[in-house]
Short mmCIF file of C-alpha atoms in Angstrom, two decimals:
data_model
loop_
_atom_site.label_atom_id
_atom_site.label_comp_id
_atom_site.label_asym_id
_atom_site.label_seq_id
_atom_site.Cartn_x
_atom_site.Cartn_y
_atom_site.Cartn_z
CA MET A 835 57.19 71.56 -76.48
CA SER A 836 60.34 71.50 -78.59
CA HIS A 837 59.74 74.80 -80.32
CA CYS A 838 58.89 78.37 -79.43
CA LYS A 839 55.36 79.60 -80.19
CA PHE A 840 55.42 83.25 -81.16
CA GLU A 841 51.69 83.99 -81.58
CA HIS A 842 48.25 82.46 -81.44
CA PRO A 843 44.71 83.84 -81.92
CA ARG A 844 43.07 85.00 -78.72
CA HIS A 845 40.14 83.08 -77.25
CA GLY A 846 36.84 84.94 -76.95
CA HIS A 847 35.52 88.14 -78.53
CA LEU A 848 36.23 91.46 -76.80
CA GLY A 849 33.42 93.24 -78.64
CA PHE A 850 30.79 92.08 -76.15
CA LEU A 851 32.42 93.26 -72.91
CA PRO A 852 31.40 93.52 -70.14
CA ARG A 853 29.94 90.03 -69.88
CA LYS A 854 27.44 90.80 -67.14
CA ARG A 855 23.79 90.07 -66.45
CA SER A 856 21.16 92.00 -68.38
CA ARG A 857 19.22 94.62 -66.42
CA GLN A 858 15.89 93.25 -67.62
CA ILE A 859 14.61 89.97 -68.97
CA ARG A 860 12.90 91.58 -71.97
CA GLY A 861 14.93 92.08 -75.14
CA ARG A 862 15.06 95.82 -75.81
CA ALA A 863 15.31 97.59 -79.17
CA ARG A 864 18.03 100.12 -78.38
CA ALA A 865 17.81 101.71 -81.83
CA PHE A 866 15.28 101.83 -84.65
CA PRO A 867 15.68 101.89 -88.45
CA LYS A 868 16.36 105.20 -90.16
CA ASP A 869 13.17 107.10 -90.88
CA ASP A 870 12.08 107.38 -94.53
CA PRO A 871 9.33 110.03 -95.01
CA SER A 872 8.52 108.63 -98.47
CA GLN A 873 7.01 105.47 -96.95
CA LYS A 874 3.64 105.11 -95.27
CA PRO A 875 3.63 105.45 -91.45
CA HIS A 876 4.23 102.05 -89.83
CA LEU A 877 5.36 100.46 -86.56
CA THR A 878 8.92 99.15 -86.37
CA SER A 879 8.95 96.46 -83.64
CA PHE A 880 6.82 93.80 -81.96
CA MET A 881 7.09 91.64 -78.81
CA VAL A 882 6.72 87.84 -79.10
CA PHE A 883 7.24 84.72 -76.96
CA LYS A 884 9.63 81.90 -77.84
CA ALA A 885 7.80 78.55 -78.09
CA GLY A 886 10.38 76.10 -79.47
CA MET A 887 12.05 74.72 -82.60
CA THR A 888 11.25 72.29 -85.40
CA HIS A 889 12.45 71.74 -88.98
CA ILE A 890 11.06 72.33 -92.46
CA VAL A 891 11.70 71.14 -96.01
CA ARG A 892 11.73 73.54 -98.98
CA ASP A 893 13.16 73.98 -102.45
CA LEU A 894 16.12 76.35 -102.54
CA ASP A 895 15.63 79.24 -104.97
CA ARG A 896 19.15 80.62 -105.31
CA PRO A 897 20.47 80.69 -108.91
CA GLY A 898 24.18 79.93 -109.07
CA SER A 899 24.18 77.78 -105.94
CA LYS A 900 24.97 74.05 -106.23
CA ALA A 901 21.82 73.33 -104.20
CA ASN A 902 19.56 75.49 -106.41
CA LYS A 903 16.17 73.85 -107.15
CA LYS A 904 16.97 71.07 -104.66
CA GLU A 905 15.22 70.15 -101.44
CA ILE A 906 16.94 71.34 -98.27
CA VAL A 907 16.11 70.74 -94.60
CA GLU A 908 16.48 73.72 -92.27
CA PRO A 909 15.86 74.31 -88.55
CA VAL A 910 13.28 76.96 -87.64
CA THR A 911 12.08 78.65 -84.45
CA ILE A 912 8.39 79.19 -83.66
CA LEU A 913 7.49 82.47 -81.90
CA GLU A 914 3.98 83.04 -80.56
CA ALA A 915 2.75 86.60 -81.12
CA PRO A 916 -0.52 87.53 -79.38
CA PRO A 917 -1.78 91.03 -80.30
CA MET A 918 -0.20 94.00 -78.50
CA ALA A 919 -2.28 96.81 -76.98
CA ILE A 920 -1.39 100.50 -77.52
CA VAL A 921 -1.80 102.64 -74.39
CA GLY A 922 0.23 105.79 -75.01
CA ILE A 923 1.92 108.23 -77.39
CA VAL A 924 5.35 109.81 -76.74
CA GLY A 925 7.04 112.64 -78.65
CA TYR A 926 10.79 113.37 -78.72
CA ARG A 927 12.83 116.31 -79.99
CA GLN A 928 16.50 116.27 -80.90
CA THR A 929 18.84 118.42 -78.75
CA PRO A 930 22.65 118.84 -78.69
CA VAL A 931 22.81 116.35 -75.81
CA GLY A 932 20.45 113.77 -77.29
CA ARG A 933 16.70 113.18 -77.55
CA LYS A 934 14.43 114.81 -74.96
CA CYS A 935 10.86 113.77 -74.20
CA ILE A 936 8.23 116.44 -74.90
CA GLY A 937 5.36 114.66 -73.17
CA THR A 938 3.10 111.63 -73.10
CA VAL A 939 -0.54 111.13 -74.02
CA TRP A 940 -2.08 108.15 -72.23
CA ALA A 941 -5.13 106.08 -73.10
CA HIS A 942 -8.21 106.71 -70.97
CA HIS A 943 -8.68 102.98 -70.27
CA THR A 944 -5.85 100.62 -69.37
CA SER A 945 -5.92 96.91 -68.53
CA GLN A 946 -5.07 95.45 -65.14
CA GLU A 947 -2.08 93.50 -66.50
CA PHE A 948 -0.59 96.82 -67.69
CA ARG A 949 -1.16 98.55 -64.34
CA ARG A 950 0.42 95.59 -62.53
CA ARG A 951 3.77 96.56 -64.11
CA TYR A 952 3.89 99.64 -61.85
CA TYR A 953 3.74 97.64 -58.62
CA LYS A 954 6.02 95.11 -56.96
CA ASN A 955 3.08 93.51 -55.13
CA TRP A 956 -0.28 94.17 -56.77
CA LYS A 957 -2.45 92.56 -54.07
CA GLN A 958 -0.92 94.50 -51.18
CA SER A 959 -0.89 97.84 -53.01
CA ALA A 960 -3.58 100.52 -53.21
CA GLN A 961 -3.90 99.90 -56.98
CA LEU A 962 -4.25 103.61 -57.70
CA ALA A 963 -2.16 103.77 -60.89
CA PHE A 964 -3.85 105.87 -63.60
CA THR A 965 -6.96 106.51 -61.46
CA LYS A 966 -6.38 110.27 -61.37
CA LEU A 967 -5.85 110.31 -65.15
CA LYS A 968 -9.07 108.33 -65.69
CA ALA A 969 -11.00 110.75 -63.47
CA THR A 970 -9.78 113.90 -65.28
CA ALA A 971 -9.51 112.56 -68.84
CA ARG A 972 -13.11 113.37 -69.78
CA THR A 973 -13.16 116.78 -68.11
CA LYS A 974 -12.58 120.05 -69.92
CA ALA A 975 -9.18 120.55 -68.29
CA GLY A 976 -8.09 117.01 -69.16
CA LYS A 977 -9.06 117.36 -72.80
CA ALA A 978 -7.28 120.72 -73.02
CA ALA A 979 -4.06 119.28 -71.52
CA GLU A 980 -4.14 116.36 -73.96
CA GLN A 981 -4.64 118.73 -76.90
CA ARG A 982 -1.73 120.93 -75.73
CA THR A 983 0.58 117.90 -75.67
CA LEU A 984 -0.49 116.80 -79.18
CA SER A 985 0.03 120.35 -80.47
CA ALA A 986 3.53 120.36 -78.96
CA PHE A 987 4.21 117.08 -80.77
CA ALA A 988 3.19 118.63 -84.08
CA LYS A 989 5.37 121.74 -83.54
CA LYS A 990 8.52 120.41 -81.87
CA ALA A 991 8.76 116.62 -82.21
CA ASP A 992 10.91 114.85 -84.77
CA THR A 993 10.23 111.32 -83.42
CA ILE A 994 6.89 109.78 -82.47
CA ARG A 995 6.65 106.52 -80.54
CA VAL A 996 3.75 104.56 -79.10
CA ILE A 997 3.72 102.73 -75.76
CA ALA A 998 2.66 99.12 -76.29
CA HIS A 999 2.27 96.17 -73.96
CA THR A 1000 1.82 92.42 -74.35
CA GLN A 1001 -1.50 90.74 -73.50
CA LEU A 1002 -0.67 87.75 -71.33
CA ARG A 1003 -4.35 86.89 -70.81
CA LYS A 1004 -4.54 86.17 -74.54
CA LEU A 1005 -1.41 84.03 -74.39
CA ARG A 1006 -3.28 81.60 -72.08
CA ASN A 1007 -0.09 79.79 -71.12
CA HIS A 1008 0.24 79.01 -67.41
CA ARG A 1009 3.87 77.97 -67.95
CA VAL A 1010 4.88 81.58 -68.67
CA GLY A 1011 3.84 82.40 -65.10
CA VAL A 1012 3.81 86.20 -65.49
CA LYS A 1013 0.84 88.45 -64.74
CA LYS A 1014 2.56 91.78 -65.42
CA ALA A 1015 2.47 92.93 -69.02
CA HIS A 1016 5.76 93.66 -70.79
CA VAL A 1017 5.82 97.35 -71.79
CA ALA A 1018 7.94 98.89 -74.56
CA GLU A 1019 8.15 101.95 -76.79
CA VAL A 1020 7.68 101.30 -80.50
CA GLN A 1021 8.81 103.94 -82.99
CA ILE A 1022 6.64 105.02 -85.91
CA ASN A 1023 8.58 105.48 -89.15
CA GLY A 1024 7.44 106.87 -92.50
CA GLY A 1025 5.33 109.89 -93.46
CA THR A 1026 5.26 113.34 -91.90
CA ILE A 1027 4.94 114.13 -88.20
CA ALA A 1028 1.23 114.90 -88.66
CA GLN A 1029 0.67 111.51 -90.32
CA LYS A 1030 2.58 109.74 -87.53
CA ILE A 1031 0.47 111.46 -84.87
CA ALA A 1032 -2.72 110.56 -86.76
CA LEU A 1033 -1.65 106.89 -86.93
CA ALA A 1034 -0.76 106.84 -83.22
CA LYS A 1035 -4.13 108.39 -82.28
CA SER A 1036 -5.98 105.84 -84.42
CA LEU A 1037 -4.14 102.96 -82.68
CA LEU A 1038 -4.72 104.23 -79.13
CA GLU A 1039 -6.63 101.70 -76.97
CA LYS A 1040 -6.61 99.23 -79.87
CA GLU A 1041 -4.83 95.97 -80.65
CA VAL A 1042 -1.98 95.58 -83.14
CA ARG A 1043 -1.32 92.24 -84.81
CA VAL A 1044 2.08 91.05 -85.92
CA ASP A 1045 1.15 90.91 -89.62
CA SER A 1046 0.74 94.70 -89.61
CA VAL A 1047 4.46 95.06 -88.76
CA PHE A 1048 6.16 92.16 -90.63
CA GLN A 1049 5.50 90.16 -93.79
CA GLN A 1050 6.52 86.67 -94.93
CA SER A 1051 9.92 86.29 -96.69
CA GLU A 1052 11.14 89.53 -95.07
CA ALA A 1053 13.97 89.73 -92.55
CA CYS A 1054 13.90 91.08 -89.01
CA ASP A 1055 16.32 91.79 -86.18
CA VAL A 1056 15.96 89.82 -82.93
CA CYS A 1057 16.65 91.55 -79.60
CA ALA A 1058 16.74 89.04 -76.74
CA VAL A 1059 18.42 88.03 -73.49
CA THR A 1060 20.41 84.81 -73.84
CA LYS A 1061 19.99 81.72 -71.68
CA GLY A 1062 21.74 82.16 -68.33
CA HIS A 1063 24.39 79.72 -67.03
CA GLY A 1064 25.43 81.49 -63.83
CA PHE A 1065 29.04 81.82 -62.64
CA GLU A 1066 31.25 79.79 -65.01
CA GLY A 1067 34.93 78.95 -65.17
CA VAL A 1068 37.35 80.40 -67.66
CA VAL A 1069 37.40 77.35 -69.98
CA HIS A 1070 33.66 77.33 -70.59
CA ARG A 1071 33.25 81.11 -70.47
CA TRP A 1072 36.07 82.03 -72.86
CA GLY A 1073 37.01 78.76 -74.55
CA VAL A 1074 40.67 78.78 -73.52
CA ALA A 1075 42.68 75.55 -73.65
CA CYS A 1076 43.05 73.32 -70.62
CA LEU A 1077 46.49 72.99 -69.07
CA PRO A 1078 48.39 69.65 -69.11
CA ARG A 1079 47.04 66.83 -66.96
CA LYS A 1080 49.75 66.99 -64.27
CA THR A 1081 49.31 70.74 -63.63
CA HIS A 1082 49.44 71.63 -59.92
CA ARG A 1083 46.25 73.11 -58.38
CA GLY A 1084 43.95 72.52 -61.33
CA LEU A 1085 44.12 72.57 -65.08
CA ARG A 1086 40.95 74.45 -66.17
CA LYS A 1087 42.72 77.77 -65.70
CA VAL A 1088 44.77 80.47 -67.41
CA ALA A 1089 48.41 79.85 -66.53
CA CYS A 1090 49.73 83.40 -66.81
CA ILE A 1091 47.35 86.33 -66.31
CA GLY A 1092 49.94 89.01 -67.15
CA ALA A 1093 53.42 90.40 -66.55
CA TRP A 1094 54.76 91.73 -63.25
CA HIS A 1095 54.36 95.27 -64.54
CA PRO A 1096 51.94 96.94 -65.09
CA GLU A 1097 50.73 95.86 -61.65
CA ARG A 1098 47.20 94.98 -62.68
CA VAL A 1099 45.33 92.38 -64.71
CA SER A 1100 44.43 93.57 -68.20
CA PHE A 1101 40.78 93.52 -69.28
CA THR A 1102 41.76 91.35 -72.25
CA VAL A 1103 42.75 88.42 -70.02
CA ALA A 1104 40.16 85.67 -69.77
CA ARG A 1105 38.71 85.37 -66.26
CA ALA A 1106 35.89 83.41 -64.61
CA GLY A 1107 32.52 85.11 -64.08
CA GLN A 1108 28.96 85.43 -65.31
CA ASN A 1109 28.16 83.41 -68.44
CA GLY A 1110 24.86 83.87 -70.23
CA PHE A 1111 21.85 86.11 -69.53
CA HIS A 1112 23.46 88.76 -71.75
CA HIS A 1113 21.49 91.11 -73.98
CA ARG A 1114 22.17 90.32 -77.63
CA THR A 1115 20.84 91.51 -81.01
CA VAL A 1116 20.90 89.19 -84.03
CA LEU A 1117 20.54 90.88 -87.43
CA ASN A 1118 18.62 89.74 -90.51
CA LYS A 1119 16.66 86.70 -89.37
CA LYS A 1120 14.54 85.46 -92.28
CA ILE A 1121 10.78 85.07 -91.71
CA TYR A 1122 9.75 81.74 -93.24
CA GLN A 1123 6.07 81.80 -92.34
CA MET A 1124 3.43 83.92 -90.59
CA GLY A 1125 0.26 82.25 -89.39
CA ARG A 1126 -3.04 83.20 -87.82
CA SER A 1127 -4.38 81.76 -84.58
CA VAL A 1128 -5.82 78.25 -84.37
CA SER A 1129 -9.35 79.63 -84.03
CA GLU A 1130 -9.03 81.34 -87.43
CA ASN A 1131 -6.90 78.75 -89.25
CA ALA A 1132 -6.82 75.16 -88.00
CA LYS A 1133 -4.58 74.06 -90.91
CA GLN A 1134 -1.46 75.99 -89.93
CA GLY A 1135 0.92 73.13 -90.76
CA THR A 1136 -0.66 72.28 -94.13
CA THR A 1137 1.32 73.09 -97.30
CA THR A 1138 0.72 72.61 -101.02
CA TYR A 1139 2.83 69.42 -100.93
CA ASP A 1140 1.73 68.12 -97.51
CA LEU A 1141 -2.09 68.20 -97.38
CA THR A 1142 -2.31 66.72 -93.88
CA GLU A 1143 -4.58 68.86 -91.71
CA LYS A 1144 -2.49 69.84 -88.68
CA THR A 1145 -1.59 72.85 -86.58
CA ILE A 1146 1.88 74.28 -86.06
CA THR A 1147 2.08 72.76 -82.54
CA PRO A 1148 3.88 69.39 -82.55
CA MET A 1149 2.38 66.29 -80.95
CA GLY A 1150 2.43 66.65 -77.19
CA GLY A 1151 3.10 70.40 -77.48
CA PHE A 1152 6.39 72.26 -77.48
CA VAL A 1153 8.58 70.97 -74.65
CA GLY A 1154 8.31 73.29 -71.66
CA TYR A 1155 5.90 75.60 -73.49
CA GLY A 1156 2.74 73.81 -74.59
CA THR A 1157 0.30 74.79 -77.33
CA VAL A 1158 0.59 77.77 -79.70
CA ARG A 1159 -2.92 79.27 -79.81
CA ASN A 1160 -2.32 82.81 -81.16
CA ASP A 1161 -0.68 84.26 -84.26
CA TYR A 1162 2.87 83.04 -84.77
CA LEU A 1163 6.07 83.61 -86.77
CA MET A 1164 8.51 81.05 -88.06
CA LEU A 1165 12.12 82.28 -88.17
CA LYS A 1166 15.06 80.57 -89.80
CA GLY A 1167 17.56 78.98 -87.41
CA SER A 1168 17.85 79.56 -83.69
CA VAL A 1169 16.94 82.61 -81.63
CA PRO A 1170 18.69 83.80 -78.43
CA GLY A 1171 16.99 83.08 -75.13
CA CYS A 1172 15.19 80.18 -73.50
CA ARG A 1173 11.63 79.10 -74.23
CA ARG A 1174 8.76 81.16 -72.75
CA ARG A 1175 10.98 84.27 -72.77
CA VAL A 1176 9.70 87.52 -74.27
CA ILE A 1177 11.66 88.65 -77.35
CA THR A 1178 11.55 91.89 -79.34
CA LEU A 1179 11.49 91.70 -83.13
CA ARG A 1180 12.55 94.85 -84.99
CA ARG A 1181 12.38 95.92 -88.60
CA PRO A 1182 15.83 95.38 -90.18
CA MET A 1183 18.41 98.13 -89.69
CA ALA A 1184 20.57 97.02 -92.64
CA PRO A 1185 19.49 97.33 -96.31
CA GLN A 1186 17.99 94.12 -97.71
CA THR A 1187 20.02 93.58 -100.89
CA SER A 1188 21.61 90.12 -100.77
CA ARG A 1189 20.11 87.18 -102.68
CA MET A 1190 19.54 85.29 -99.45
CA LEU A 1191 17.50 88.11 -97.90
CA THR A 1192 15.42 88.80 -101.03
CA GLU A 1193 14.62 85.12 -101.69
CA LYS A 1194 10.94 84.15 -101.64
CA ILE A 1195 10.17 81.27 -99.28
CA ALA A 1196 7.77 78.44 -100.17
CA LEU A 1197 7.58 75.60 -97.65
CA LYS A 1198 6.95 72.00 -98.72
CA PHE A 1199 6.81 70.30 -95.31
CA ILE A 1200 6.63 71.35 -91.64
CA ASP A 1201 7.58 68.75 -89.05
CA THR A 1202 5.03 68.36 -86.23
CA SER A 1203 6.28 65.11 -84.69
CA SER A 1204 6.82 64.92 -80.94
CA LYS A 1205 9.83 66.87 -79.61
CA MET A 1206 10.09 64.76 -76.45
CA GLY A 1207 12.02 62.01 -78.22
CA HIS A 1208 12.40 60.50 -81.66
CA GLY A 1209 8.89 61.34 -82.86
CA ARG A 1210 7.63 59.20 -85.74
CA PHE A 1211 4.10 60.49 -86.28
CA GLN A 1212 2.92 63.87 -87.51
CA THR A 1213 -0.64 63.66 -86.11
CA GLN A 1214 -2.64 61.65 -83.58
CA LYS A 1215 -4.73 60.23 -86.44
CA GLU A 1216 -1.59 58.84 -88.12
CA LYS A 1217 -0.47 57.28 -84.83
CA ARG A 1218 -3.84 55.59 -84.28
CA GLN A 1219 -3.82 54.20 -87.81
CA TRP A 1220 -0.38 52.68 -87.23
CA PHE A 1221 -1.00 51.13 -83.81
CA GLY A 1222 -4.63 50.18 -84.34
CA PRO A 1223 -7.16 50.04 -81.50
CA LEU A 1224 -5.52 50.09 -78.07
CA LYS A 1225 -6.60 48.18 -74.98
CA ALA A 1226 -7.62 51.43 -73.34
CA ASP A 1227 -9.83 52.24 -76.34
CA ARG A 1228 -11.42 48.78 -76.19
CA LEU A 1229 -12.13 49.08 -72.46
CA ARG A 1230 -13.54 52.57 -72.98
CA LYS A 1231 -15.83 51.28 -75.74
CA GLU A 1232 -17.00 48.32 -73.64
CA GLU A 1233 -17.76 50.65 -70.74
CA ARG A 1234 -19.76 52.93 -73.02
CA LEU A 1235 -21.76 49.99 -74.42
CA ARG A 1236 -22.40 48.65 -70.89
CA LYS A 1237 -23.78 52.03 -69.79
CA GLU A 1238 -26.00 52.22 -72.91
CA ARG A 1239 -27.38 48.72 -72.22
CA ALA A 1240 -28.05 49.61 -68.59
CA ALA A 1241 -29.83 52.79 -69.64
CA ARG A 1242 -32.05 50.89 -72.11
CA ALA A 1243 -32.88 48.25 -69.49
CA ALA A 1244 -33.81 50.95 -66.98
CA GLU A 1245 -35.98 52.63 -69.61
CA ARG A 1246 -37.79 49.35 -70.40
CA LYS A 1247 -38.31 48.67 -66.71
CA ALA A 1248 -39.73 52.15 -66.20
CA LYS A 1249 -42.14 51.66 -69.13
CA GLY A 1250 -43.21 48.26 -67.72
CA VAL A 1251 -43.96 49.72 -64.28
CA THR A 1252 -45.95 52.54 -65.88
CA ALA A 1253 -48.00 50.08 -67.98
CA THR A 1254 -48.74 47.89 -64.90
CA LYS A 1255 -49.91 50.92 -62.90
CA THR A 1256 -52.19 52.00 -65.78
CA ALA A 1257 -53.74 48.51 -66.08
CA THR A 1258 -54.33 48.39 -62.30
CA LYS A 1259 -56.12 51.75 -62.37
CA VAL A 1260 -58.38 50.65 -65.29
CA SER A 1261 -59.37 47.41 -63.56
CA ALA A 1262 -60.09 49.29 -60.34
CA LYS A 1263 -62.42 51.68 -62.18
CA LYS A 1264 -64.34 48.73 -63.76
CA VAL A 1265 -64.83 47.08 -60.35
CA SER A 1266 -66.13 50.33 -58.84
CA LYS A 1267 -68.67 50.77 -61.67
CA LYS A 1268 -70.04 47.25 -61.12
#
């Protein structure tokens, strides 16, 4: 270079240090929205599973924008949300050193997938989790202990949370490959402490659906663990520039990692290490659509402009995931994490005031073509109409007709044999009479 370079922007953000692996695969809501006693008591988060992505077409409703009232195409992510089960109530009180747990009230009946979470190997264990609680829950002492805990909640607690878990048996997706339920605490906001306790008691041992927590056209925060890439070099991990081609001993490196003194490498210097599988929270993801399960609504992908009867699952299923059978959410853009991973959605922490966040969403078209290539058809019916009858269909039809003909011939033969036997018997009777 023929000139001296005095400054340049650094590569990589220092706000997400340390870049290390997440402790757990489940996205965790580390904080909840500020409580507003003027609202009705409600849950503030929900656990879902990432299925895949597609795209939609809609009219933009943003006055002042150049694209206002025009069709736009946007990418969306589909998240499957089977109902969660509530199995416990927890109360917290605020102290000078942070929140302290007052106690826990557990449900009298818990599912096997929830109890599996407490064991490393379910089959080789004694499977005694919650058996003592179940034995004493209906006794006089058990009822008294439960009532004491609830009374302590009413007197001392300033935060009430419920313990919820996912229901993998309702997901019915063998690709997920997990038998242990994902367990999380969900905070109840709104109303007084007594109203929060009443809501938690009413939800105990019951299912909660996603439409009781979120609504269409609202925004939500996404807590997830990103896709892991293992140990990566400094160029891919931090985005620093490669060295010139003729550099000795490699060029995908940082040339100078610091001065002679101080005698250590600063934390701000880009170094190789773990890339991906980090816990991240994305704020204000817009909810474009909320749908019921296929058993309740088989026309999930139908809109007022596209009357084709189709589900939200594309042809051939979502790649690496399969079919979406339960309730689902459609979020704008991408979501951290790989497919099949459990993700926590949280009510928004920030106030919803911008035009983009308050905009009402009306979809005109949802793409359901195959995601395994350049899909051309939205449904199997459309594909059959285009290609016409296939050879396999013709052979299948001929085989069916052959079997029907054979069955009719066998039936006629059986009737003929029966008629011959009857005639023989009648003639034999006449001969005997003579």
